[in-house]
mmCIF file of C-alpha atoms and ligand atoms in Angstrom:
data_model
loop_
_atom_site.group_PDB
_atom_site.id
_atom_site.type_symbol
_atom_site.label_atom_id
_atom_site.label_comp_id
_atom_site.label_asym_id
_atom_site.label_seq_id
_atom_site.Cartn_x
_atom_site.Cartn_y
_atom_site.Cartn_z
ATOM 1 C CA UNK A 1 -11.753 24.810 20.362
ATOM 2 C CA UNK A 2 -13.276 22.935 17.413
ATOM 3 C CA UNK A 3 -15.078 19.881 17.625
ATOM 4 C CA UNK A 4 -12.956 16.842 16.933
ATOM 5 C CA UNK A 5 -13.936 14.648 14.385
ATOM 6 C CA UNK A 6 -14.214 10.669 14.567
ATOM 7 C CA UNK A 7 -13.892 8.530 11.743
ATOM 8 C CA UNK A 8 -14.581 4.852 10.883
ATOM 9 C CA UNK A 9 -12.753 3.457 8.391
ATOM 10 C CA UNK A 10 -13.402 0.038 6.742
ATOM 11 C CA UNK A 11 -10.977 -1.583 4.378
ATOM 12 C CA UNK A 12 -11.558 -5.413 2.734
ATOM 13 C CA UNK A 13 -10.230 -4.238 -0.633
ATOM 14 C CA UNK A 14 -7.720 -7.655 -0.641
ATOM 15 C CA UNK A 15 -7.267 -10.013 2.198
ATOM 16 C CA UNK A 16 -7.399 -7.855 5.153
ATOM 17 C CA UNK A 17 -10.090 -7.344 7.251
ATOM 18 C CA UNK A 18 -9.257 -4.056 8.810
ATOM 19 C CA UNK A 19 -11.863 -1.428 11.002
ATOM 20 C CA UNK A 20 -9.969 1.820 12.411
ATOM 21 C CA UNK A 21 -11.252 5.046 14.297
ATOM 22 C CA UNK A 22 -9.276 7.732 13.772
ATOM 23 C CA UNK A 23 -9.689 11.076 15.365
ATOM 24 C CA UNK A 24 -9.026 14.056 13.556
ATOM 25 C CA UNK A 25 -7.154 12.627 10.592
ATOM 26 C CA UNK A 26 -4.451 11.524 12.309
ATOM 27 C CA UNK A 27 -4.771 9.982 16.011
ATOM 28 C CA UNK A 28 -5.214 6.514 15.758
ATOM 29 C CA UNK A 29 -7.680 5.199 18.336
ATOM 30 C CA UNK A 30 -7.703 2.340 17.553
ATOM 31 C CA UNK A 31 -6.306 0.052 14.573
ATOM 32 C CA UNK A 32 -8.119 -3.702 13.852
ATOM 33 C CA UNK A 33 -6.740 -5.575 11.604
ATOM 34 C CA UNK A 34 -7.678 -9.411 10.537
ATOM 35 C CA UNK A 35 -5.184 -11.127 7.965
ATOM 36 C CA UNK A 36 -6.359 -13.853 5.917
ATOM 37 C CA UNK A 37 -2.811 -14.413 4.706
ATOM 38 C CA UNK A 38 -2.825 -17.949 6.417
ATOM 39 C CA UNK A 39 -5.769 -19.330 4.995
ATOM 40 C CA UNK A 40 -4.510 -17.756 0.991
ATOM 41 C CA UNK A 41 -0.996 -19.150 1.601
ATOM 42 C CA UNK A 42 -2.375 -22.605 0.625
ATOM 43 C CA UNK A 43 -3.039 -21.424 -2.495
ATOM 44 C CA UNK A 44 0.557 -19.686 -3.062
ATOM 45 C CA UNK A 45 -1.620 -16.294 -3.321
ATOM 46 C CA UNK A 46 -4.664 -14.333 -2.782
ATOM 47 C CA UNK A 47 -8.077 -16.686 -3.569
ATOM 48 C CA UNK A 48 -10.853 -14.024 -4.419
ATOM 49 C CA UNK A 49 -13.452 -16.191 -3.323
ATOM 50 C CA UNK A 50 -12.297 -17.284 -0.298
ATOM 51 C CA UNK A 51 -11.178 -13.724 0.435
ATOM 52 C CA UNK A 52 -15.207 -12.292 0.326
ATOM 53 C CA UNK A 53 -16.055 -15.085 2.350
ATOM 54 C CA UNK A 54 -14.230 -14.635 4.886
ATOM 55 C CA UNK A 55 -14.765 -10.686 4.706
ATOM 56 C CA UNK A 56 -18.797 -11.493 5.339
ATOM 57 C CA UNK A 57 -17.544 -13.718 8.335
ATOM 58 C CA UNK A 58 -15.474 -10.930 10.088
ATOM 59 C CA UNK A 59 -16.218 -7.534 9.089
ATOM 60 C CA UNK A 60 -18.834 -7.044 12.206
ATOM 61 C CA UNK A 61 -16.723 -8.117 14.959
ATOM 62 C CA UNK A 62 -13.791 -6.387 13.841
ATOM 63 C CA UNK A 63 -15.729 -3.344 13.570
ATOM 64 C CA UNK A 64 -17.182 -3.909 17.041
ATOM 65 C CA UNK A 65 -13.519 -4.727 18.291
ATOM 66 C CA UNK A 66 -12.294 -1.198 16.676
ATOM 67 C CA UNK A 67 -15.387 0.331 18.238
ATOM 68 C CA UNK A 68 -14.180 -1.040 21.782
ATOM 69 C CA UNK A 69 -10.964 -0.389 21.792
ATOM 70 C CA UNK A 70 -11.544 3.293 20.682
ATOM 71 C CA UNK A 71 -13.896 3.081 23.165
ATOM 72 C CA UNK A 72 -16.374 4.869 21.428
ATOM 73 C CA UNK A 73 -20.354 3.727 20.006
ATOM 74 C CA UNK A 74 -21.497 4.349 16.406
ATOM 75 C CA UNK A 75 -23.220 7.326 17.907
ATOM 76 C CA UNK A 76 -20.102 9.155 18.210
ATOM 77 C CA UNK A 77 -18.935 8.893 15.167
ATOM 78 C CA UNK A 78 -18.674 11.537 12.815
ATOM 79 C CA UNK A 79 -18.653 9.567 9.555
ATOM 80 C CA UNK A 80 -17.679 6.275 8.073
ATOM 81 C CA UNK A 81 -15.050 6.114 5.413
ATOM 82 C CA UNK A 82 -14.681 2.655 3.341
ATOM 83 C CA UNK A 83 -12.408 1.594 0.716
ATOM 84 C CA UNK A 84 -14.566 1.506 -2.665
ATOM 85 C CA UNK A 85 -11.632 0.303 -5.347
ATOM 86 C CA UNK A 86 -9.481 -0.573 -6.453
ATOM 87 C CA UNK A 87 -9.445 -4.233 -5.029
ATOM 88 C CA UNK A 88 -11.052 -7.750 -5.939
ATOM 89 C CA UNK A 89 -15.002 -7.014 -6.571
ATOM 90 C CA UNK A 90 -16.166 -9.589 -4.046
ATOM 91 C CA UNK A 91 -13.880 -8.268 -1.613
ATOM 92 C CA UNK A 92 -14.798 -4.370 -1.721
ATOM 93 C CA UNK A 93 -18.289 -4.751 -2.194
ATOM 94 C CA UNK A 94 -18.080 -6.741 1.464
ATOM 95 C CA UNK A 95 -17.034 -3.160 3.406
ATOM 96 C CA UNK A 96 -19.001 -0.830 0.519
ATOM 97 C CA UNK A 97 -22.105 -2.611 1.637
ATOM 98 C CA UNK A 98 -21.726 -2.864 5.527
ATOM 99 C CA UNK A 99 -20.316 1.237 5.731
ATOM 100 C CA UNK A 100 -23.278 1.610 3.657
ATOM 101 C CA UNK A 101 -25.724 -0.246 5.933
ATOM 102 C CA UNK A 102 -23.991 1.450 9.402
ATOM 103 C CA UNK A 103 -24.531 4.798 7.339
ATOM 104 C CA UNK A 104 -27.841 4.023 6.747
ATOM 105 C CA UNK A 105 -28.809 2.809 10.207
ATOM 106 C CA UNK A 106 -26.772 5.907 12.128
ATOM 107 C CA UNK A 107 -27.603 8.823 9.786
ATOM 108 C CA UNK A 108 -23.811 9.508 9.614
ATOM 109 C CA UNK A 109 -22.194 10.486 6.301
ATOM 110 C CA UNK A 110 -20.476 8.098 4.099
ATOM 111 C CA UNK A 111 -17.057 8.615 2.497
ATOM 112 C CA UNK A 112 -16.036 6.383 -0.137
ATOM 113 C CA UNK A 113 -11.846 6.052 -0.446
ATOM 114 C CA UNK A 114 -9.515 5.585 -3.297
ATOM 115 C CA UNK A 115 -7.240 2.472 -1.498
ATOM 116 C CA UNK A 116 -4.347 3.604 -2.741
ATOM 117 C CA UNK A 117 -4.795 7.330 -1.813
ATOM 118 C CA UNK A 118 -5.201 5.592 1.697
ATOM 119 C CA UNK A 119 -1.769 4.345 1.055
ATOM 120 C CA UNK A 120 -0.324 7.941 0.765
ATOM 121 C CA UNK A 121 -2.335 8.986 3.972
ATOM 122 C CA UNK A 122 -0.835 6.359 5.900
ATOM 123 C CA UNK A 123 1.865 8.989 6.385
ATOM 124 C CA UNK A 124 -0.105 11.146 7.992
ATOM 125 C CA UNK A 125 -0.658 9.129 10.996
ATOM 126 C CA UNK A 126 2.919 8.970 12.787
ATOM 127 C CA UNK A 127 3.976 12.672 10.770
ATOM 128 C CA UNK A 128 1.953 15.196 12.579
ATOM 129 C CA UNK A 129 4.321 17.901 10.478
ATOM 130 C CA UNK A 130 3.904 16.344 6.647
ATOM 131 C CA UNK A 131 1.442 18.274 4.818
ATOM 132 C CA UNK A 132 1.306 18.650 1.104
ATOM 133 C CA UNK A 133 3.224 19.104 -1.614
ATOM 134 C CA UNK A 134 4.981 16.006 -1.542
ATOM 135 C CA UNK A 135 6.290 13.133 -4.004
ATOM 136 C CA UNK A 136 4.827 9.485 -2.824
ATOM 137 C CA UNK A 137 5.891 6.750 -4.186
ATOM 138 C CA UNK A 138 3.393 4.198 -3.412
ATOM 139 C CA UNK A 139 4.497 0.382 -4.383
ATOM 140 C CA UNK A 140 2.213 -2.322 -3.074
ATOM 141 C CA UNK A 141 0.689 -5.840 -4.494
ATOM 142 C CA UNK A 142 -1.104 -4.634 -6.988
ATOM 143 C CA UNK A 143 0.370 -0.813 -7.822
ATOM 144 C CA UNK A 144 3.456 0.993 -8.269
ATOM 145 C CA UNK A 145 2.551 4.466 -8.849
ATOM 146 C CA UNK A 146 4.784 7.723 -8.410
ATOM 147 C CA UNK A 147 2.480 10.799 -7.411
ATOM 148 C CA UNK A 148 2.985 14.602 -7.024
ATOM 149 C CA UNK A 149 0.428 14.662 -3.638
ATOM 150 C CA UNK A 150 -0.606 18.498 -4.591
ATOM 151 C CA UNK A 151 -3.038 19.180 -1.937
ATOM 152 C CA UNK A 152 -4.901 16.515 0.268
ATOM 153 C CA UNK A 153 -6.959 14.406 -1.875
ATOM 154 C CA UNK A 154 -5.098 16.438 -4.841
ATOM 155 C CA UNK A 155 -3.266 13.975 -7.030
ATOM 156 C CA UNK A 156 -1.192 14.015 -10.014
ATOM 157 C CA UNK A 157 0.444 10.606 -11.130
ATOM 158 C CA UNK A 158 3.905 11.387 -12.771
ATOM 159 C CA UNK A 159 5.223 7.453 -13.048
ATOM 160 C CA UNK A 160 3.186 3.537 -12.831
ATOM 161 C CA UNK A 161 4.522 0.463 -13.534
ATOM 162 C CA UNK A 162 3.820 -0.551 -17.339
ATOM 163 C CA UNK A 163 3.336 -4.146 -16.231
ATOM 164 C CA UNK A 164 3.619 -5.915 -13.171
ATOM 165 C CA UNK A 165 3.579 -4.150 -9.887
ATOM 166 C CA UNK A 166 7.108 -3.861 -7.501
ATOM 167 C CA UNK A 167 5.149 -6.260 -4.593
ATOM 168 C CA UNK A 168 3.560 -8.792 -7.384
ATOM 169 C CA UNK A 169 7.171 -8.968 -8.732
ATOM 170 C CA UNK A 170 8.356 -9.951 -5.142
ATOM 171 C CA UNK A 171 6.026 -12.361 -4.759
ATOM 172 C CA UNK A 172 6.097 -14.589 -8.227
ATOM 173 C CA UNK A 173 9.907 -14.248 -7.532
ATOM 174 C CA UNK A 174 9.813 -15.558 -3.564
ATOM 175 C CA UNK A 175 7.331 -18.252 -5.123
ATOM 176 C CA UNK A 176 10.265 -19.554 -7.759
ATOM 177 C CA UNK A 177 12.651 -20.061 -5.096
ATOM 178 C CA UNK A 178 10.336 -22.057 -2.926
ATOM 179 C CA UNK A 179 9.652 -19.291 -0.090
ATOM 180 C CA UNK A 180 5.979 -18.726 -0.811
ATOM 181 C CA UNK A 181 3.082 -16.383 0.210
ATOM 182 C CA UNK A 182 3.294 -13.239 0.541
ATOM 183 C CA UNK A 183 6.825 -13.120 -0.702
ATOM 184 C CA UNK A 184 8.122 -9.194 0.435
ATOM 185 C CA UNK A 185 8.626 -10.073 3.826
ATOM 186 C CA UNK A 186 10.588 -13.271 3.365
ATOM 187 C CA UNK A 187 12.506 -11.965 0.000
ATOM 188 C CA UNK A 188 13.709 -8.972 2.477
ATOM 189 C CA UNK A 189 15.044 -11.604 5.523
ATOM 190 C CA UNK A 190 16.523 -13.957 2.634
ATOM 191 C CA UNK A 191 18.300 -11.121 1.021
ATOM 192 C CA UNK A 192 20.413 -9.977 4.393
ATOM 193 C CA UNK A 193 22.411 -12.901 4.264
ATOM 194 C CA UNK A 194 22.540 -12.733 -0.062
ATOM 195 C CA UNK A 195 25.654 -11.145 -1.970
ATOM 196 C CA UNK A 196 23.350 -7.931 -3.657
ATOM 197 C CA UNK A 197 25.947 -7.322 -6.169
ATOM 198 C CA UNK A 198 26.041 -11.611 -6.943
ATOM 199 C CA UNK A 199 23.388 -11.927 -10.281
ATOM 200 C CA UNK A 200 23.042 -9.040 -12.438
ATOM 201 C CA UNK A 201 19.635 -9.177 -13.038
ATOM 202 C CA UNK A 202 18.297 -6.210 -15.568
ATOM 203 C CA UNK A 203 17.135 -2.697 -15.005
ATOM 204 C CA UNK A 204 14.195 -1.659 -17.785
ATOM 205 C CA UNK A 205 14.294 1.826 -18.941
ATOM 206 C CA UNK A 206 11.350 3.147 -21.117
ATOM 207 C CA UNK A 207 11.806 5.160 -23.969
ATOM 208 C CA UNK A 208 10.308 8.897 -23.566
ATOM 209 C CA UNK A 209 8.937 7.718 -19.835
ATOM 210 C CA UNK A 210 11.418 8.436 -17.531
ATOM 211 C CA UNK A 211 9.184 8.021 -14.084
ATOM 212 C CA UNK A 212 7.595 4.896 -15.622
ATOM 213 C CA UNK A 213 8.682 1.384 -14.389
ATOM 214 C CA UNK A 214 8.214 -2.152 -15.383
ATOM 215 C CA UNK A 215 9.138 -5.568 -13.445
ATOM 216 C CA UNK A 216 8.339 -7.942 -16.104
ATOM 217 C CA UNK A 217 11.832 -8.365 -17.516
ATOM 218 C CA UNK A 218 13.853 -8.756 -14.113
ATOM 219 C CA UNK A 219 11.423 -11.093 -12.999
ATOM 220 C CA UNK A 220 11.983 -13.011 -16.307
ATOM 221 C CA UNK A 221 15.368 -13.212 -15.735
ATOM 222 C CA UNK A 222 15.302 -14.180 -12.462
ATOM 223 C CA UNK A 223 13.117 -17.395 -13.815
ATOM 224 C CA UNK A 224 15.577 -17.824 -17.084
ATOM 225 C CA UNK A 225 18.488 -17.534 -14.088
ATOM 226 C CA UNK A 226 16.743 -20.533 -11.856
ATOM 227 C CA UNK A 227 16.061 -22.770 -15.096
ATOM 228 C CA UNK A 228 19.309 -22.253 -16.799
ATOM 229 C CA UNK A 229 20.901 -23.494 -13.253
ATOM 230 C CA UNK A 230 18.798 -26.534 -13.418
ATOM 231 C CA UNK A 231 19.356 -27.628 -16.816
ATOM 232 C CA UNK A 232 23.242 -27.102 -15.465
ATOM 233 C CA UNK A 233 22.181 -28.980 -12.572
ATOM 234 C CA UNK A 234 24.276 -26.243 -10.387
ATOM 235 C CA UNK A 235 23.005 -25.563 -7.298
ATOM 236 C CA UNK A 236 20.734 -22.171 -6.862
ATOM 237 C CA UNK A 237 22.299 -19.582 -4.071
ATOM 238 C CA UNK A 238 18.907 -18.386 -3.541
ATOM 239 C CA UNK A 239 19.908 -15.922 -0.498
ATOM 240 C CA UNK A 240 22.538 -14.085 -3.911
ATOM 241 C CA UNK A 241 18.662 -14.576 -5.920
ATOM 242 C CA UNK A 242 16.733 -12.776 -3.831
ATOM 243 C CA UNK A 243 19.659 -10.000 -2.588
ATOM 244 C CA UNK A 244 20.327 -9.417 -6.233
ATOM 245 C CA UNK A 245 16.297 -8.991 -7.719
ATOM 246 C CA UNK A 246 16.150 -6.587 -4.647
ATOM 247 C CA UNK A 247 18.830 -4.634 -5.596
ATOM 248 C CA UNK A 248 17.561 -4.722 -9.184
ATOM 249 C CA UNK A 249 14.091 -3.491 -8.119
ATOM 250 C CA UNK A 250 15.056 -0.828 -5.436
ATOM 251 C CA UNK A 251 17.287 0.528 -7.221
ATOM 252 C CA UNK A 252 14.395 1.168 -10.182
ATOM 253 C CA UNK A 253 12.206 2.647 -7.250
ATOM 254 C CA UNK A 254 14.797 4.806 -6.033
ATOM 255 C CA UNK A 255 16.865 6.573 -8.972
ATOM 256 C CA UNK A 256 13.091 7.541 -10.476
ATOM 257 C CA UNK A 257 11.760 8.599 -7.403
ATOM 258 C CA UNK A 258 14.834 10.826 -6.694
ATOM 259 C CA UNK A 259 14.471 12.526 -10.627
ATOM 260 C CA UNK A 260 11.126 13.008 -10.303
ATOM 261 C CA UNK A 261 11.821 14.987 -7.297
ATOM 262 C CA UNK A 262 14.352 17.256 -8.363
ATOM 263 C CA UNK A 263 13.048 17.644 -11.549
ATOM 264 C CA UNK A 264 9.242 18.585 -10.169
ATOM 265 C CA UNK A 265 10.714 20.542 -7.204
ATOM 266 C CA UNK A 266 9.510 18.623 -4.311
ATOM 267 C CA UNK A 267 11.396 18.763 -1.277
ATOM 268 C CA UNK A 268 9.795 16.144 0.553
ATOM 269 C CA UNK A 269 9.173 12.247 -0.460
ATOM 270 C CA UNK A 270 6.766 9.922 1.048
ATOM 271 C CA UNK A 271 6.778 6.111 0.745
ATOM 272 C CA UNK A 272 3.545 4.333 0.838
ATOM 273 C CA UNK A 273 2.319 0.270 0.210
ATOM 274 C CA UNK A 274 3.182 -3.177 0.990
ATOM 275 C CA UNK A 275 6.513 -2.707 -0.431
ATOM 276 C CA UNK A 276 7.481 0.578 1.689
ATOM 277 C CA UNK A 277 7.875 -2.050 4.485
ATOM 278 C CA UNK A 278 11.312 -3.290 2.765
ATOM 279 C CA UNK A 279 13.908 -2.826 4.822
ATOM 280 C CA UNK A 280 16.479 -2.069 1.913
ATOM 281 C CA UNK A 281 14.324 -0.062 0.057
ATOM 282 C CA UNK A 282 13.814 2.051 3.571
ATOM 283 C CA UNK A 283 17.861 2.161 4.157
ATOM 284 C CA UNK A 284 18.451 2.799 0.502
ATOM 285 C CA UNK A 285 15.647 5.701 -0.233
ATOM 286 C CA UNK A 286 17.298 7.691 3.344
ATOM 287 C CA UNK A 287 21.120 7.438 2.048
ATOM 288 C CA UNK A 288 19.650 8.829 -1.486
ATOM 289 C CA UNK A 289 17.170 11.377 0.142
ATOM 290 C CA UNK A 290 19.998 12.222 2.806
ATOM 291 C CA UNK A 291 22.035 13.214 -0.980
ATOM 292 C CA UNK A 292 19.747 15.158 -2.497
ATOM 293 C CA UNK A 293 18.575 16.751 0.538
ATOM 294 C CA UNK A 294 15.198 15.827 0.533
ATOM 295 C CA UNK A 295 13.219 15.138 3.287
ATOM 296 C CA UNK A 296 12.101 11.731 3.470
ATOM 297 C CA UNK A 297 8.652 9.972 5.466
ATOM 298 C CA UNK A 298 7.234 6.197 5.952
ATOM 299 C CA UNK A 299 5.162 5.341 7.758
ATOM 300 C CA UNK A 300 6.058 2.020 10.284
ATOM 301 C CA UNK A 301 5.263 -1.571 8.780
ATOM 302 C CA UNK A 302 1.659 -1.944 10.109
ATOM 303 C CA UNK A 303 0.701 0.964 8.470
ATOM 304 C CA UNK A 304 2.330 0.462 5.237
ATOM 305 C CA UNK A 305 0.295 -3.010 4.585
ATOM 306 C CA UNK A 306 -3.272 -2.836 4.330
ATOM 307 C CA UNK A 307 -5.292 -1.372 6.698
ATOM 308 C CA UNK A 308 -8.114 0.914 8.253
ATOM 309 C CA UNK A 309 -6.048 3.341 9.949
ATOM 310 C CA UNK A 310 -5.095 4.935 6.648
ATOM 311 C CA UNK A 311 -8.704 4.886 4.729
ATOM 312 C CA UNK A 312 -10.124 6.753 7.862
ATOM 313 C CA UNK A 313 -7.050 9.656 7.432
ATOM 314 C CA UNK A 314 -8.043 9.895 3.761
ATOM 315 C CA UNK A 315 -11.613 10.386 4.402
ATOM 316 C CA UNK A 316 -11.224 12.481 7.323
ATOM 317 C CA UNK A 317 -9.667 14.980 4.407
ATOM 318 C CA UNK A 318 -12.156 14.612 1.996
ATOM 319 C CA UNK A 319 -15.107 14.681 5.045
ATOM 320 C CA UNK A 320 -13.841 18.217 5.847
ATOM 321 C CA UNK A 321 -13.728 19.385 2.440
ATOM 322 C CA UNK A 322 -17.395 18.335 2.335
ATOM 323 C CA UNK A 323 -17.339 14.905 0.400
ATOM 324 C CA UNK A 324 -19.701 13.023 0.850
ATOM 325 C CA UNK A 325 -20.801 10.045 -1.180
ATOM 326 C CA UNK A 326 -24.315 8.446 -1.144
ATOM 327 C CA UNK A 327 -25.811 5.092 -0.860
ATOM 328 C CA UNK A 328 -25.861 4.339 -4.170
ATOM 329 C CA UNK A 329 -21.697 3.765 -3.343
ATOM 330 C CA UNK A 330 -20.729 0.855 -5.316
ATOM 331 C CA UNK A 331 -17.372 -1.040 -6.019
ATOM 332 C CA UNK A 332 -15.020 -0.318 -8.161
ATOM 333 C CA UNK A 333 -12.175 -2.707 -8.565
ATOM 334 C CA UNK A 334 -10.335 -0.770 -11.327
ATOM 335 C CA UNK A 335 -10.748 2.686 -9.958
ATOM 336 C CA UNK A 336 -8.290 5.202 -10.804
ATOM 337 C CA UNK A 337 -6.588 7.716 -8.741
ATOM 338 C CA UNK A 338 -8.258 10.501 -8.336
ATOM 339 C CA UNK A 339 -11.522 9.682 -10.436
ATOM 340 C CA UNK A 340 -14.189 10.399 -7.734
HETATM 341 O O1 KG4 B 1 -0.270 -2.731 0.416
HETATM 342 P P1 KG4 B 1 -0.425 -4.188 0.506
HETATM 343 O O2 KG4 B 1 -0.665 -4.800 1.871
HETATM 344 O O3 KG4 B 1 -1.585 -4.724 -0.403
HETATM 345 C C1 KG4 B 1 -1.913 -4.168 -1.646
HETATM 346 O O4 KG4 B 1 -2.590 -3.102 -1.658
HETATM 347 O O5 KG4 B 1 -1.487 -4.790 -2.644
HETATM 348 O O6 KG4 B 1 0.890 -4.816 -0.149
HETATM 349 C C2 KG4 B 1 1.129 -6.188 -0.176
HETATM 350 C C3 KG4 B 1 2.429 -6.409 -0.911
HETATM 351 C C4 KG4 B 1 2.731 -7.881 -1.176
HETATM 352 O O7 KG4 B 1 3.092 -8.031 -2.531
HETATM 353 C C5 KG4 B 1 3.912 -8.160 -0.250
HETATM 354 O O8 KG4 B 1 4.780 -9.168 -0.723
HETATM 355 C C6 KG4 B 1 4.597 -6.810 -0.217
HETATM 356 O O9 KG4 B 1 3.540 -5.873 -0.188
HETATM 357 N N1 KG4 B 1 5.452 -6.636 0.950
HETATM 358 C C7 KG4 B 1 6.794 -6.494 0.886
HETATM 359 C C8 KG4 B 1 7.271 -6.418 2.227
HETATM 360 N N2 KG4 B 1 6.190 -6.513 3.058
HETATM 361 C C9 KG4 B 1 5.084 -6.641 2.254
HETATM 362 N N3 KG4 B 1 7.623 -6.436 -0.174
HETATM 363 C C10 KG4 B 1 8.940 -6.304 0.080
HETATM 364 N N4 KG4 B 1 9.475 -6.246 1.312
HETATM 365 C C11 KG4 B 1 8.681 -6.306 2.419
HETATM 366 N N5 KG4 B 1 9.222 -6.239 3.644
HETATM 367 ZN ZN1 ZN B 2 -2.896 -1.898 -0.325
#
């Protein structure tokens, strides 16, 4: 029998403080995970500042915590794998530097992760049977990318959002009808009890791009919609707001992910991010997968939202394949997918 191999993964790439050891790539041992989101919602949204902070306050008991509850020592571990970009400088260069130091200190190899590649792994966790090729759709806070997953740690991106991303959209939107920070969860609740079919808010289509999206004009109109009902002085239905942007941006995330299936061949889709927690976008994506016979996978709401669990899958790939970075790791908040 081979020897199974541990993994620590560190992720501070946003507000999340999250340590996870994983065994083998996909057994979760243990999955820490310390959310800032109360302190940020002051501010209507993320605060990088605040966000590193609190990072250098927490990183080395929630490590410890993951550590305990795997119940397992630094000793046997087989590597560490940290998130290295994209993210907010501050934030990343938190985790680069303490996997860096625990790699240092133990000896044991250090594996730097692409965050949103972690996103895509995520699936991997609670789908023993998914193995590439597979379309993933990834849609958090700050990406919307749709990606032909060609091998682990192969990528190729076929679609991205040519402005703002699907979960930045949903949370400037939640913030103009009053619901604040972070906006997904409580757009998602608000929209159950909203008419979906109430505001037609537009769909963008690019010219020549047909797997590219862009959020920019619905969430205009959604604003132009709010103001033109207060210069009317009628009252806003925000429950038919929310339902209807929903609609608007599911329904962008689902017709392109469902082309770029068929027309790249891919049997199986994967949804990934912040935003693959939506419960309509969930519902919506099976009915259209169900369709087209495709075979669809996400991965439960803890593991779509940031954390550890998912950086120590993607690094337990590229550890066996023999990647290993060294401690001259730095951050790289704009890093793209794929670019080691
Ligand atoms: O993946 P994530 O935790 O962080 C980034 O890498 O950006 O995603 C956070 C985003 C936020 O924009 C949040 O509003 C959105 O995911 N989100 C949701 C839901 N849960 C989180 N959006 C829509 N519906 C949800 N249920
Ligand atoms: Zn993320």
């Amino acid at each position: 029998m081979e020897k199974d191999i541990l993994i620590l993964g560190i992720e501070t790439s946003c507000d999340e403080t999250a340590a996870s050891v994983v065994r083998n790539g996909r057994e979760v041992l243990s999955n820490i995970i310390f959310s800032q989101i109360e302190l940020h919602k002051l501010y209507g949204g993320v605060v990088p500042e605040i966000a590193s902070r609190k990072h250098i306050e927490k990183i080395n008991q929630v490590i410890e915590e993951a550590l305990a509850v795997a119940e397992v020592s630094l000793q046997d571990i087989d590597g560490i794998g940290v998130t290295y970009g994209p993210g907010l400088v501050g934030a990343l260069l938190v985790g680069v530097s303490e996997a860096k130091a625990i790699s240092f200190a133990t000896k044991k190899p250090l594996v730097g992760v692409h965050h949103i590649e972690g996103h895509v792994s995520a699936n991997y966790i609670e789908h023993k049977e998914l193995e590439p090729p597979f379309l993933c759709l990834i849609v958090s806070g700050g990406h919307t990318h749709l990606v032909l997953v060609k091998g682990y740690g192969e990528y190729e991106i076929v679609g991205f959002t040519r402005d703002d991303a699907a979960g930045e959209a949903f949370d400037k939107v939640a913030r103009a009808i009053g619901l604040g920070y972070p906006g997904g969860p409580k757009i998602d609740k608000l929209a159950k009890e909203g008419n979906k079919n109430g505001i037609t808010f537009p769909r963008a289509h690019i010219e020549g791009a047909p797997y590219d999206f862009s959020f920019s004009g619905v969430k205009s109109a959604v604003l132009n919609y709010i103001n033109s009902c207060e210069m009317k002085n009628e009252e806003i239905n925000k429950a038919d707001v929310a339902a209807s942007f929903q609609e608007a941006v599911i329904d962008a995330l689902v017709s392109r992910t469902i082309q770029a299936a068929k027309d790249f061949g891919m049997k199986k889709v994967a949804i990934a991010g912040g935003v693959a927690a939506n419960s309509s976008l969930r519902e919506t994506m099976e009915r259209e997968c169900k369709n087209n016979d495709l075979s669809l996978y996400y991965p439960s709401p803890i593991y779509c939202t940031d954390n550890a669990a998912m950086i120590a899958s993607a690094a337990y790939y590229e550890y066996i394949k023999g990647a290993r970075s060294g401690l001259d790791l730095n951050a790289i908040p704009n890093l793209k997918i794929g670019q080691r």
